[in-house]
Short mmCIF file of C-alpha atoms in Angstrom, two decimals:
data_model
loop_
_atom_site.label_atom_id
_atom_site.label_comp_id
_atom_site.label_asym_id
_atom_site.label_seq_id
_atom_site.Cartn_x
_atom_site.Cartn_y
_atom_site.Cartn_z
CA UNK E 1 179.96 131.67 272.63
CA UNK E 2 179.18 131.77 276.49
CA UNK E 3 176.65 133.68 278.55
CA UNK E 4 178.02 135.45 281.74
CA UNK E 5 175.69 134.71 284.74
CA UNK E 6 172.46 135.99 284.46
CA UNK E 7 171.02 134.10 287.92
CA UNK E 8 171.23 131.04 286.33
CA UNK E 9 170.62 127.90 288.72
CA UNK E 10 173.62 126.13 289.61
CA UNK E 11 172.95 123.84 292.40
CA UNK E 12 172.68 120.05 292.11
CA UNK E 13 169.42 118.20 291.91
CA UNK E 14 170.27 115.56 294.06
CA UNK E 15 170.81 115.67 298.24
CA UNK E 16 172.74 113.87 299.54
CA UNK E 17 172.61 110.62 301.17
CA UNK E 18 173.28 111.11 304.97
CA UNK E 19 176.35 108.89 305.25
CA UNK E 20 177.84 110.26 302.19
CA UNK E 21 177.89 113.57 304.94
CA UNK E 22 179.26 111.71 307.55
CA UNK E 23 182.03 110.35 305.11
CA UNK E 24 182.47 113.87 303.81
CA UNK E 25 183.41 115.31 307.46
CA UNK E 26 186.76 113.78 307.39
CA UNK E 27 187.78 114.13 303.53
CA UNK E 28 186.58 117.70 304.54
CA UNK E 29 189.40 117.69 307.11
CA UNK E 30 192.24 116.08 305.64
CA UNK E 31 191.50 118.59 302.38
CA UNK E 32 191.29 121.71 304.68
CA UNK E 33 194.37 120.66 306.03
CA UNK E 34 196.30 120.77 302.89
CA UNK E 35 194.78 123.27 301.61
CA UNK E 36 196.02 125.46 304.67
CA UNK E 37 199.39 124.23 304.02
CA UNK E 38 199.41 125.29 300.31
CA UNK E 39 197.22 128.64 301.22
CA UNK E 40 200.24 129.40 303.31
CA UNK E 41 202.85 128.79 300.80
CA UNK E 42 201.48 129.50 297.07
CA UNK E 43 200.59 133.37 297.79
CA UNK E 44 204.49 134.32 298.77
CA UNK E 45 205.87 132.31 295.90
CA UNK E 46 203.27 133.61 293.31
CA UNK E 47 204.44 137.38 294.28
CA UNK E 48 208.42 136.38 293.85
CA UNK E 49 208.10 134.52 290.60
CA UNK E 50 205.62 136.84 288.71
CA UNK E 51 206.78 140.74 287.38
CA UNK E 52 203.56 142.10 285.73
CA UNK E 53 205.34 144.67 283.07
CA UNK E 54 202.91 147.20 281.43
CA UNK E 55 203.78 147.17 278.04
CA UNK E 56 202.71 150.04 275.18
CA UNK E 57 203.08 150.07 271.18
CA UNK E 58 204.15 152.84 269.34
CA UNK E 59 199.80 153.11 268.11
CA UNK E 60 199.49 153.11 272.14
CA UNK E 61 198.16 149.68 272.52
CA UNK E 62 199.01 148.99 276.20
CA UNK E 63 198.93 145.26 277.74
CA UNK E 64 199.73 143.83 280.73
CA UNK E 65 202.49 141.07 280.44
CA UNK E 66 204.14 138.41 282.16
CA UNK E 67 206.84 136.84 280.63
CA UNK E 68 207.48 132.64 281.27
CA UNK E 69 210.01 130.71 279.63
CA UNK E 70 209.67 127.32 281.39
CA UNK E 71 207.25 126.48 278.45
CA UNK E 72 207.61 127.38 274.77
CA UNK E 73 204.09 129.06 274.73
CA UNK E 74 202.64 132.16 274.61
CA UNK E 75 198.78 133.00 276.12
CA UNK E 76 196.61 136.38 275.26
CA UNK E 77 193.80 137.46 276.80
CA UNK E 78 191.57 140.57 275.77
CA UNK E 79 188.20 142.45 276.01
CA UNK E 80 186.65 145.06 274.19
CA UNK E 81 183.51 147.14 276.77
CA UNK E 82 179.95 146.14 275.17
CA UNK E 83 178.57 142.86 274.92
CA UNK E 84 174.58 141.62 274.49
CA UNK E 85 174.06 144.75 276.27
CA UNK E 86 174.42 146.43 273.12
CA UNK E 87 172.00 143.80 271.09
CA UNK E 88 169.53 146.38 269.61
CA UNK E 89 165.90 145.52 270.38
CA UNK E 90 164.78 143.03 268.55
CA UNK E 91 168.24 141.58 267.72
CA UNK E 92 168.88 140.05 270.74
CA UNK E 93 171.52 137.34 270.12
CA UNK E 94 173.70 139.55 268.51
CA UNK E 95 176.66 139.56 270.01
CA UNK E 96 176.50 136.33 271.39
CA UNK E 97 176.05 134.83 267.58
CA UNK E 98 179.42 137.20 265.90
CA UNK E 99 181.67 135.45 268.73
CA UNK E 100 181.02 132.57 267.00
CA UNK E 101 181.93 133.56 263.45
CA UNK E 102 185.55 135.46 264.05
CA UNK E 103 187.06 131.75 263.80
CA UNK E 104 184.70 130.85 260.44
CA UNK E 105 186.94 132.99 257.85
CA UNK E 106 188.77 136.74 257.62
CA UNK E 107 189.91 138.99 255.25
CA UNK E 108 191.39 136.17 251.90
CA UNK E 109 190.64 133.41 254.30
CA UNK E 110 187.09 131.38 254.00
CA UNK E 111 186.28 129.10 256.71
CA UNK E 112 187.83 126.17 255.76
CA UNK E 113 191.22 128.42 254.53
CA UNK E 114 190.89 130.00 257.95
CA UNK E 115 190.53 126.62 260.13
CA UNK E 116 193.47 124.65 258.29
CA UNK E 117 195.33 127.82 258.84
CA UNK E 118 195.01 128.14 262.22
CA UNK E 119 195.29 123.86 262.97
CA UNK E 120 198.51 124.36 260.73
CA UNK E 121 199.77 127.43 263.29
CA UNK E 122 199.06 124.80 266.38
CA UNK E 123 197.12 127.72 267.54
CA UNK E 124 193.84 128.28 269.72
CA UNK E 125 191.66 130.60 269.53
CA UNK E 126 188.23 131.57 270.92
CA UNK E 127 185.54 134.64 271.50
CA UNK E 128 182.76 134.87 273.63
CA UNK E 129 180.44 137.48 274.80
CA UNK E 130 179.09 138.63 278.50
CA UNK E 131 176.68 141.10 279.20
CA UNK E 132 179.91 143.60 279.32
CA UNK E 133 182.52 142.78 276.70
CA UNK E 134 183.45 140.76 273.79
CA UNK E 135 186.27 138.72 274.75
CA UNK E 136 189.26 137.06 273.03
CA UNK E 137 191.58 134.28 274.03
CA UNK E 138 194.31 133.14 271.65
CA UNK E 139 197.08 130.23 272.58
CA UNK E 140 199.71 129.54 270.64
CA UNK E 141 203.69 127.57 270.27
CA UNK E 142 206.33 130.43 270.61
CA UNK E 143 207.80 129.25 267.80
CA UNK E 144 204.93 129.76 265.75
CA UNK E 145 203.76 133.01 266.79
CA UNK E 146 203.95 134.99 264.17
CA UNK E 147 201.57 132.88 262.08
CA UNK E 148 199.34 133.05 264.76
CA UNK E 149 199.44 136.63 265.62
CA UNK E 150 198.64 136.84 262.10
CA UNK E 151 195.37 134.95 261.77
CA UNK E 152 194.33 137.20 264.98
CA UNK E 153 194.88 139.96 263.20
CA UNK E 154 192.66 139.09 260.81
CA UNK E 155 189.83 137.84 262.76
CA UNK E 156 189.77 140.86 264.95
CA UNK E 157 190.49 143.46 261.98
CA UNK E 158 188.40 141.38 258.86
CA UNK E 159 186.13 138.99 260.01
CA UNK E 160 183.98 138.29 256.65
CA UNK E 161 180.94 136.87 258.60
CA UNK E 162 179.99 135.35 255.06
CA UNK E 163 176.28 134.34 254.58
CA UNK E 164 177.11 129.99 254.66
CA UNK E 165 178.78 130.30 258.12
CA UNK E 166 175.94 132.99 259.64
CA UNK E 167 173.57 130.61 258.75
CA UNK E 168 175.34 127.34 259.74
CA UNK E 169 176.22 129.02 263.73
CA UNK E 170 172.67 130.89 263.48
CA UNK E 171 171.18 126.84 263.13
CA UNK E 172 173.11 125.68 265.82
CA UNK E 173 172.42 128.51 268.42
CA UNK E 174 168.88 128.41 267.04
CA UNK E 175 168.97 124.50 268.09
CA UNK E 176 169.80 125.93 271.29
CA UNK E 177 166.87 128.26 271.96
CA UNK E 178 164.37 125.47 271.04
CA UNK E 179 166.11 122.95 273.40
CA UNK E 180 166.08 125.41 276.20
CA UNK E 181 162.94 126.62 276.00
CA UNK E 182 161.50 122.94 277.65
CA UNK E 183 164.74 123.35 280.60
CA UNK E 184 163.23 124.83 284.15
CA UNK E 185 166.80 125.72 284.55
CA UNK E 186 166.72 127.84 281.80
CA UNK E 187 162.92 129.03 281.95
CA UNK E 188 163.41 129.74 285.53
CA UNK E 189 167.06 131.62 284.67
CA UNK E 190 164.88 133.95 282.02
CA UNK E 191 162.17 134.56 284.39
CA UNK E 192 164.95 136.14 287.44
CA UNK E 193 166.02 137.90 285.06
CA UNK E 194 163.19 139.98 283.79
CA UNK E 195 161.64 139.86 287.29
CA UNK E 196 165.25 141.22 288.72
CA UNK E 197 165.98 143.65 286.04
CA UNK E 198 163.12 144.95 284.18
CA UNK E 199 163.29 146.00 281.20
CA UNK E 200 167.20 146.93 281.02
CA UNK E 201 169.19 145.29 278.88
CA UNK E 202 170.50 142.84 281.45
CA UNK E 203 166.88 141.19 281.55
CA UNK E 204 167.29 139.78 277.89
CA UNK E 205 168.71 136.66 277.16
CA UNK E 206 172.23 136.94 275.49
CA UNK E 207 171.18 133.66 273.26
CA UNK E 208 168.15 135.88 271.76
CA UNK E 209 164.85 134.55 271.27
CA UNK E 210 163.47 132.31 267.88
CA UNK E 211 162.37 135.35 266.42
CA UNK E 212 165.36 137.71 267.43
CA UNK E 213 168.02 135.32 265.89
CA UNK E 214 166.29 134.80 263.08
CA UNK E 215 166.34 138.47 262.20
CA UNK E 216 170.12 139.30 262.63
CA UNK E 217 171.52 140.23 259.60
CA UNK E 218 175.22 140.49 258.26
CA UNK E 219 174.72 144.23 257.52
CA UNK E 220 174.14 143.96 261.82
CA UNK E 221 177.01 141.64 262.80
CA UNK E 222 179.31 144.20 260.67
CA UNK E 223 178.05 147.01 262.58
CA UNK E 224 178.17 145.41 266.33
CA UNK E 225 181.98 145.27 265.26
CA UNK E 226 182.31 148.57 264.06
CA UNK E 227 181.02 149.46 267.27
CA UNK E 228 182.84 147.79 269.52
CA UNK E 229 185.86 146.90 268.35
CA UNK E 230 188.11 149.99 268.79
CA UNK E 231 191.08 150.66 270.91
CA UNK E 232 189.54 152.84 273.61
CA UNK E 233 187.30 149.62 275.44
CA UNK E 234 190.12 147.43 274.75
CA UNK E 235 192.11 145.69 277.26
CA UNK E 236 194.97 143.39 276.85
CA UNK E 237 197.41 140.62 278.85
CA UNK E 238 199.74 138.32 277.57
CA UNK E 239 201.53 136.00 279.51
CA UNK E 240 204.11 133.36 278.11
CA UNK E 241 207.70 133.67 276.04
CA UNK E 242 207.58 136.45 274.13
CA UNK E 243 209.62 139.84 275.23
CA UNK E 244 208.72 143.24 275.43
CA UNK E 245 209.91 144.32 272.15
CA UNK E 246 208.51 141.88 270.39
CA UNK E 247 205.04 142.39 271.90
CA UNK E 248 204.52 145.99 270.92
CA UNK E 249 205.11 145.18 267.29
CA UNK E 250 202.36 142.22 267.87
CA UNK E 251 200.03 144.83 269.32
CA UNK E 252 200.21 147.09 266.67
CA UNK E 253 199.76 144.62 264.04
CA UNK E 254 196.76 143.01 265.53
CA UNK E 255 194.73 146.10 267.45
CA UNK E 256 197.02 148.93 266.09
CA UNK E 257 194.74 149.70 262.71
CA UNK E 258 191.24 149.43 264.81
CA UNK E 259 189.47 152.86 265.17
CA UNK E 260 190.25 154.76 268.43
CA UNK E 261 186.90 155.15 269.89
CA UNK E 262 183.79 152.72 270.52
CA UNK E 263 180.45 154.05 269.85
CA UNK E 264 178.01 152.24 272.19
CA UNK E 265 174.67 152.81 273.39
CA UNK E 266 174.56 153.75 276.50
CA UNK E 267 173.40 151.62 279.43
CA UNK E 268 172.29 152.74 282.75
CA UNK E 269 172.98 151.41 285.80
CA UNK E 270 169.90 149.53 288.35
CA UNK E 271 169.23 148.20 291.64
CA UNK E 272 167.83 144.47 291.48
CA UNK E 273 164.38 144.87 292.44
CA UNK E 274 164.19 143.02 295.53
CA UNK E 275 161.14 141.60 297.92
CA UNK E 276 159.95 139.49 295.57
CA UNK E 277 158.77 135.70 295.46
CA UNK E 278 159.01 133.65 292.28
CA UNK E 279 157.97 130.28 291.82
CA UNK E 280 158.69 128.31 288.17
CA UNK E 281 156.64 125.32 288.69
CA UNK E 282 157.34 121.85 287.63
CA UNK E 283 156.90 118.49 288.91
CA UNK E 284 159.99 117.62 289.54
CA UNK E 285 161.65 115.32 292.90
CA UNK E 286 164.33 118.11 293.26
CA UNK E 287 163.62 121.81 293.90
CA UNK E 288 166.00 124.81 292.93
CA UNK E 289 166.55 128.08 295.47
CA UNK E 290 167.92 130.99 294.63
CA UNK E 291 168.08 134.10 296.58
CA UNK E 292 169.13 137.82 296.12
CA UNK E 293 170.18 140.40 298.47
CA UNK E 294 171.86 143.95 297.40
CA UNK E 295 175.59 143.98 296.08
CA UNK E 296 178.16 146.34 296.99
CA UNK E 297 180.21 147.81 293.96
CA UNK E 298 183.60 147.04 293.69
CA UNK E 299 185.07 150.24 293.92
CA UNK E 300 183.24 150.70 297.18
CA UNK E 301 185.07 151.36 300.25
CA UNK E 302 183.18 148.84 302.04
CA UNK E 303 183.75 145.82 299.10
CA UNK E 304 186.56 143.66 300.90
CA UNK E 305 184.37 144.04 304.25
CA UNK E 306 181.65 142.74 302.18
CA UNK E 307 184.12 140.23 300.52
CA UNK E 308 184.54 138.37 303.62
CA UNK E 309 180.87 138.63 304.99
CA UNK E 310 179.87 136.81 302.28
CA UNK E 311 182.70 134.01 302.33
CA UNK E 312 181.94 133.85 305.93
CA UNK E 313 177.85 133.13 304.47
CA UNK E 314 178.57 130.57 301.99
CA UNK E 315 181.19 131.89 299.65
CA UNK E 316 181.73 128.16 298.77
CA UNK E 317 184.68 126.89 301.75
CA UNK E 318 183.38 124.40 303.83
CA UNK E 319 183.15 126.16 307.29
CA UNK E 320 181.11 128.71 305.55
CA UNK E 321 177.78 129.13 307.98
CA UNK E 322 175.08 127.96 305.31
CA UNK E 323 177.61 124.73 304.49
CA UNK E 324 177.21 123.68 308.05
CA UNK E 325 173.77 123.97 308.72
CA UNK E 326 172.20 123.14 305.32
CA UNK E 327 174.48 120.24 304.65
CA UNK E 328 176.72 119.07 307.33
CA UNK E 329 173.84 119.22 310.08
CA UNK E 330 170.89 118.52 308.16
CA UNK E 331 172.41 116.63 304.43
CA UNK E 332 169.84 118.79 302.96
CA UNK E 333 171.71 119.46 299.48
CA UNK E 334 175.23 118.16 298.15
CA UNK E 335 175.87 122.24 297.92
CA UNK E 336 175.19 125.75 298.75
CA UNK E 337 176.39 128.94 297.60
CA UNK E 338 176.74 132.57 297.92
CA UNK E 339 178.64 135.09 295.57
CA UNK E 340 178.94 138.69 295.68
CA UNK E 341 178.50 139.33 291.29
CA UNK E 342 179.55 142.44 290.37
CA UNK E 343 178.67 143.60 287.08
CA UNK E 344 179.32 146.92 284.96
CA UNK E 345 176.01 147.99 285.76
CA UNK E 346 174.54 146.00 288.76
CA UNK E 347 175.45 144.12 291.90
CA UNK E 348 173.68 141.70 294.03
CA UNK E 349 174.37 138.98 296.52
CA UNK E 350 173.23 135.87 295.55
CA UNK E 351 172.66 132.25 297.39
CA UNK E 352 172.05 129.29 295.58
CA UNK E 353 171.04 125.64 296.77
CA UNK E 354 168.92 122.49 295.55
CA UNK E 355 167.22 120.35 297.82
CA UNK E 356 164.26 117.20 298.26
CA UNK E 357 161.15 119.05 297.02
CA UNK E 358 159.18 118.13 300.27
CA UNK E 359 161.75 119.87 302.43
CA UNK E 360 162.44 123.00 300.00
CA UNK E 361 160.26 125.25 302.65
CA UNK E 362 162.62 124.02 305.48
CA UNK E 363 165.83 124.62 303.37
CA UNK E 364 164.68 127.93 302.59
CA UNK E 365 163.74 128.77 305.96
CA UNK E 366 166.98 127.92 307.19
CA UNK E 367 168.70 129.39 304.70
CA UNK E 368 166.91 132.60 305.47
CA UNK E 369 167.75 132.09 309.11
CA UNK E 370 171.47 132.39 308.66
CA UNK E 371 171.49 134.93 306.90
CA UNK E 372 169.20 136.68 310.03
CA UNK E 373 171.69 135.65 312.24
CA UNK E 374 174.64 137.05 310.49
CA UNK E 375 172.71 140.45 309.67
CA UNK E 376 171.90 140.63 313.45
CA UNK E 377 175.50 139.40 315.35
CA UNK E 378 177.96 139.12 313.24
CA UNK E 379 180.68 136.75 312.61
CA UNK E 380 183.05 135.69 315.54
CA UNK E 381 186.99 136.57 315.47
CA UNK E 382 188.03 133.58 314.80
CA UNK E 383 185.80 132.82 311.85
CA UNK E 384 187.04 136.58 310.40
CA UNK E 385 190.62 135.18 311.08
CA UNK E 386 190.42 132.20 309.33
CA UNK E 387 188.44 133.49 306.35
CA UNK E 388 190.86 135.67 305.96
CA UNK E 389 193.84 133.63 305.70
CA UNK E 390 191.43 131.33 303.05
CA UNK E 391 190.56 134.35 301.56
CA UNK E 392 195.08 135.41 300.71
CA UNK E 393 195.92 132.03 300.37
CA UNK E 394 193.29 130.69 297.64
CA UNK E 395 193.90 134.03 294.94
CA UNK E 396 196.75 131.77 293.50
CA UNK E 397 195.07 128.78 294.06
CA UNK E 398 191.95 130.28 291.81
CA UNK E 399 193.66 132.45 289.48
CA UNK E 400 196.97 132.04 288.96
CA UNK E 401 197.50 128.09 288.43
CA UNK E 402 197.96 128.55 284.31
CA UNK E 403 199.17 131.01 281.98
CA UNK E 404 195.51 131.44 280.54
CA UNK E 405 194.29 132.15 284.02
CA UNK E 406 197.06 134.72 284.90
CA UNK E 407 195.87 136.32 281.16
CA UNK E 408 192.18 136.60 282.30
CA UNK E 409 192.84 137.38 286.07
CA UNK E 410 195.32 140.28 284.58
CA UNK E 411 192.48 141.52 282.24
CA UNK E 412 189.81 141.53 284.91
CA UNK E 413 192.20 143.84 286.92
CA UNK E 414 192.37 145.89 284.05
CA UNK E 415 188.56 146.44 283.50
CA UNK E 416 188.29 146.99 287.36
CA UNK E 417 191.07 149.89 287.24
CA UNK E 418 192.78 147.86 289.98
CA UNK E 419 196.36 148.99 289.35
CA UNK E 420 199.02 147.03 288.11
CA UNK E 421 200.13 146.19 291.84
CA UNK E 422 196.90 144.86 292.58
CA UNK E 423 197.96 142.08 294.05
CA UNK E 424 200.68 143.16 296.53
CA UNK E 425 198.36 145.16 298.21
CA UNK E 426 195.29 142.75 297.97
CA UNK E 427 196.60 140.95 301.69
CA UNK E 428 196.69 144.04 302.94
CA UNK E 429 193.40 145.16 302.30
CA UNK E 430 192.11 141.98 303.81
CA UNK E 431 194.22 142.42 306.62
CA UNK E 432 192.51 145.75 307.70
CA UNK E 433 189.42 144.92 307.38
CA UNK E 434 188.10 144.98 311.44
CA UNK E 435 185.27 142.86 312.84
CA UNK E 436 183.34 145.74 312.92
CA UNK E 437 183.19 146.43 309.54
CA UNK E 438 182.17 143.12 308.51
CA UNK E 439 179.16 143.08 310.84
CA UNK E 440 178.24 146.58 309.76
CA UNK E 441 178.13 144.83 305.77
CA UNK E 442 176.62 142.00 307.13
CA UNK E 443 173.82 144.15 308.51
CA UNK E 444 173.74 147.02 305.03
CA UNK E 445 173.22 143.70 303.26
CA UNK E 446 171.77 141.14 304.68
CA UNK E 447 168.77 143.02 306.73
CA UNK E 448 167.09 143.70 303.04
CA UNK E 449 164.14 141.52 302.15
CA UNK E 450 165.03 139.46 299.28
CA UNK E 451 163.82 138.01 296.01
CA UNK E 452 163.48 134.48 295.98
CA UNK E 453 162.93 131.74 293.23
CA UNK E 454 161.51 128.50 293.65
CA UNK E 455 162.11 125.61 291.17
CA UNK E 456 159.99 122.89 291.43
CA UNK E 457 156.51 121.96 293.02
CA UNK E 458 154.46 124.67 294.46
CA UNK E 459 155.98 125.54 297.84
CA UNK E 460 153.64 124.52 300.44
CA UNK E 461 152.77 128.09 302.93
CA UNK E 462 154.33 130.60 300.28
CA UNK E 463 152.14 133.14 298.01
CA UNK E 464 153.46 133.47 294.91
CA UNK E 465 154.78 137.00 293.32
#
């Protein structure tokens, strides 16, 4: 059971030491210097070595596969459209509490018959929710596949969500709740999100609240799986030593029988309401920033533009603009972030840092500054040219270094309608991207006013919203 990010604070509570920056300068070089050299050479051999094959089952069950037979294992991947956002009101935690039952017994199998099972297979399998989809993940010996592909089958056809294990996984994400709810981290992650989104679904927290957990019944964990589980939001990629052939009958036996459409609730899509200044106080020696500006969706024509604006920002390299001045000038905070997040139903660009509580109003200032700056000018050719070479050369680097990664990088190109090819033309499309065109997403996005948290003391010379 995982929650997809929701605004959560991920920065560090600790700054740095200033000569741990100074040290840092040159293991910053010698690493950006190998990295180029591997950024060069991993994207070409990637291409040659991997044929993505669409594959579809007499039921038409289509996946995406890749077969590899320099180990004797085979990775799956899938997703069915939903997740919390379909939690009925009042049941939030739904969704996020039946991915943790499909391993705790299906159709003749309890629990404990289901567990020894699948140890006995030399199988692994896992579910877990986001605000969009249920996902799967099941990986497994080659030579044992068929006793694996079975117990999926069950878990995804007859999970019996029986009353012992409800109770037992309800307990332990209950545990959770009641832990959290003394966390700023998690306070403050709850408050973005209902001051960000309202009162749409993606406001709620995907754990559920005491009293929302507590009333999730089996008669609603069968339903949620009714709902959602059905061939028409599902998609599929398998990567490992199985062939073709073989693969379609898997794919009918496991997703073949499910009904054809979902019936979800529909969800609308919003803007992030922006302009807004939150503070979560606490008395702590380390204080939490987080900022968001508007997203750009990923179908739009102006996304890679907006790609490379924001790895230019702070997208996580270390020549990124905020990198250098909030931590390489000033050793302000061990990190800072930005990320374009693209959702199903909202997108926003967000920065995140952590920094010395008595210097959080000069972080934040400066952090605001950049982002002026590169609203107002621009980036410079060579900092386009070099992101853009980062930008080709780290796609294998970040999602192709593991046969589970290549299964979830092929499903996420799935759910995005990206094309089977996807990633032939992806260099290209960073290649045309002009100067121009970044500045022009730099300015859309960055000229916005946007909403701000503060975790930690009271920041001194900011009202509070």
């Amino acid at each position: 059971m995982t929650n997809q990010f929701s605004g959560a604070l991920t920065s560090p509570r600790q700054a740095p030491p200033s000569p741990l920056v100074r040290e840092g300068k040159a293991l910053h070089a010698l690493a950006t210097f190998f990295l180029s050299v591997l950024f060069l050479v991993l994207p070409a051999l990637a291409a040659r070595a991997m044929e993505i094959q669409s594959v579809t089952s007499s039921k038409d069950v289509t996946a995406w596969l890749v077969e590899d037979y320099s180990v004797p294992v085979v990775a799956v991947r899938f997703v069915f459209g939903g997740g919390s956002t379909q939690d009925p009101v009042g049941k939030e935690g739904l969704a996020n509490l039946m991915t943790g039952l499909f391993d705790e017994g299906a159709g003749p199998l309890d629990s404990e018959a289901f567990q020894i099972k699948l140890d006995d297979a030399g199988a692994e399998m896992s579910f877990d929710e986001t605000r969009d989809g249920i996902y799967g993940s099941m990986r497994m010996l080659a030579e044992q596949r068929d006793e694996a592909f079975d117990l999926l089958r069950l878990a995804v056809n007859e999970p019996r969500f029986d009353q012992a294990p409800i109770d037992r996984i309800r307990a332990q994400v209950l545990s959770g709740i009641i832990a959290n709810e003394n966390d700023p981290d998690t306070v403050a992650q709850n408050r973005w999100a209902r001051a960000v989104y309202g009162d749409h679904p993606y406001s709620r927290s995907d754990q559920g609240t005491r009293q929302s957990i507590a009333a999730v019944t089996q008669a609603d964990l069968e339903a949620l799986h009714k709902a959602v589980f059905a061939r028409g939001g599902l998609h599929v990629a398998v990567v490992g030593a199985i062939d073709p052939e073989t693969l379609k009958k898997k794919l009918d036996m496991v997703f073949g029988d499910l009904p054809r459409d979902q019936a979800l609730a529909p969800v609308a899509d919003i803007e992030p309401k922006l302009a807004q200044h939150i503070e979560v106080n606490y008395d702590l020696p380390q204080t939490s920033l987080q900022l968001a500006w508007p997203g750009v969706k990923r179908k739009a024509t102006d996304f890679f533009p907006a790609v490379l604006m924001n790895e230019i920002l702070g997208g996580g390299t270390f020549t990124s603009r905020l990198f250098q001045e909030v931590r390489e000038k000033r050793g302000l905070a061990y990190s800072v972030n930005s990320s374009l997040v693209n959702q199903d139903h909202a997108n926003a660009l967000i920065v995140t840092t952590g920094t010395r509580s008595d210097r959080a109003a000069e972080t934040l200032a400066i952090v605001r500054d950049v982002a002026k700056r590169l609203a107002e000018d621009g980036p410079t050719e060579a900092e386009l040219a070099a992101t853009k070479k980062y930008l080709i050369g780290a796609y294998a680097i970040s999602n192709l270094d593991s046969s589970s990664s290549i299964a979830a990088t092929l499903v996420e190109l799935q759910i995005d309608d990206l094309g089977i090819d996807y990633m032939q033309r992806r260099a290209g499309y960073i290649n045309a991207v002009t100067i121009d065109q970044v500045k022009a997403a730099a300015k859309k996005l960055l000229t916005a006013e946007p909403t701000i948290m503060v975790v930690g003391p009271p920041l001194a010379g900011a009202g509070k919203g």
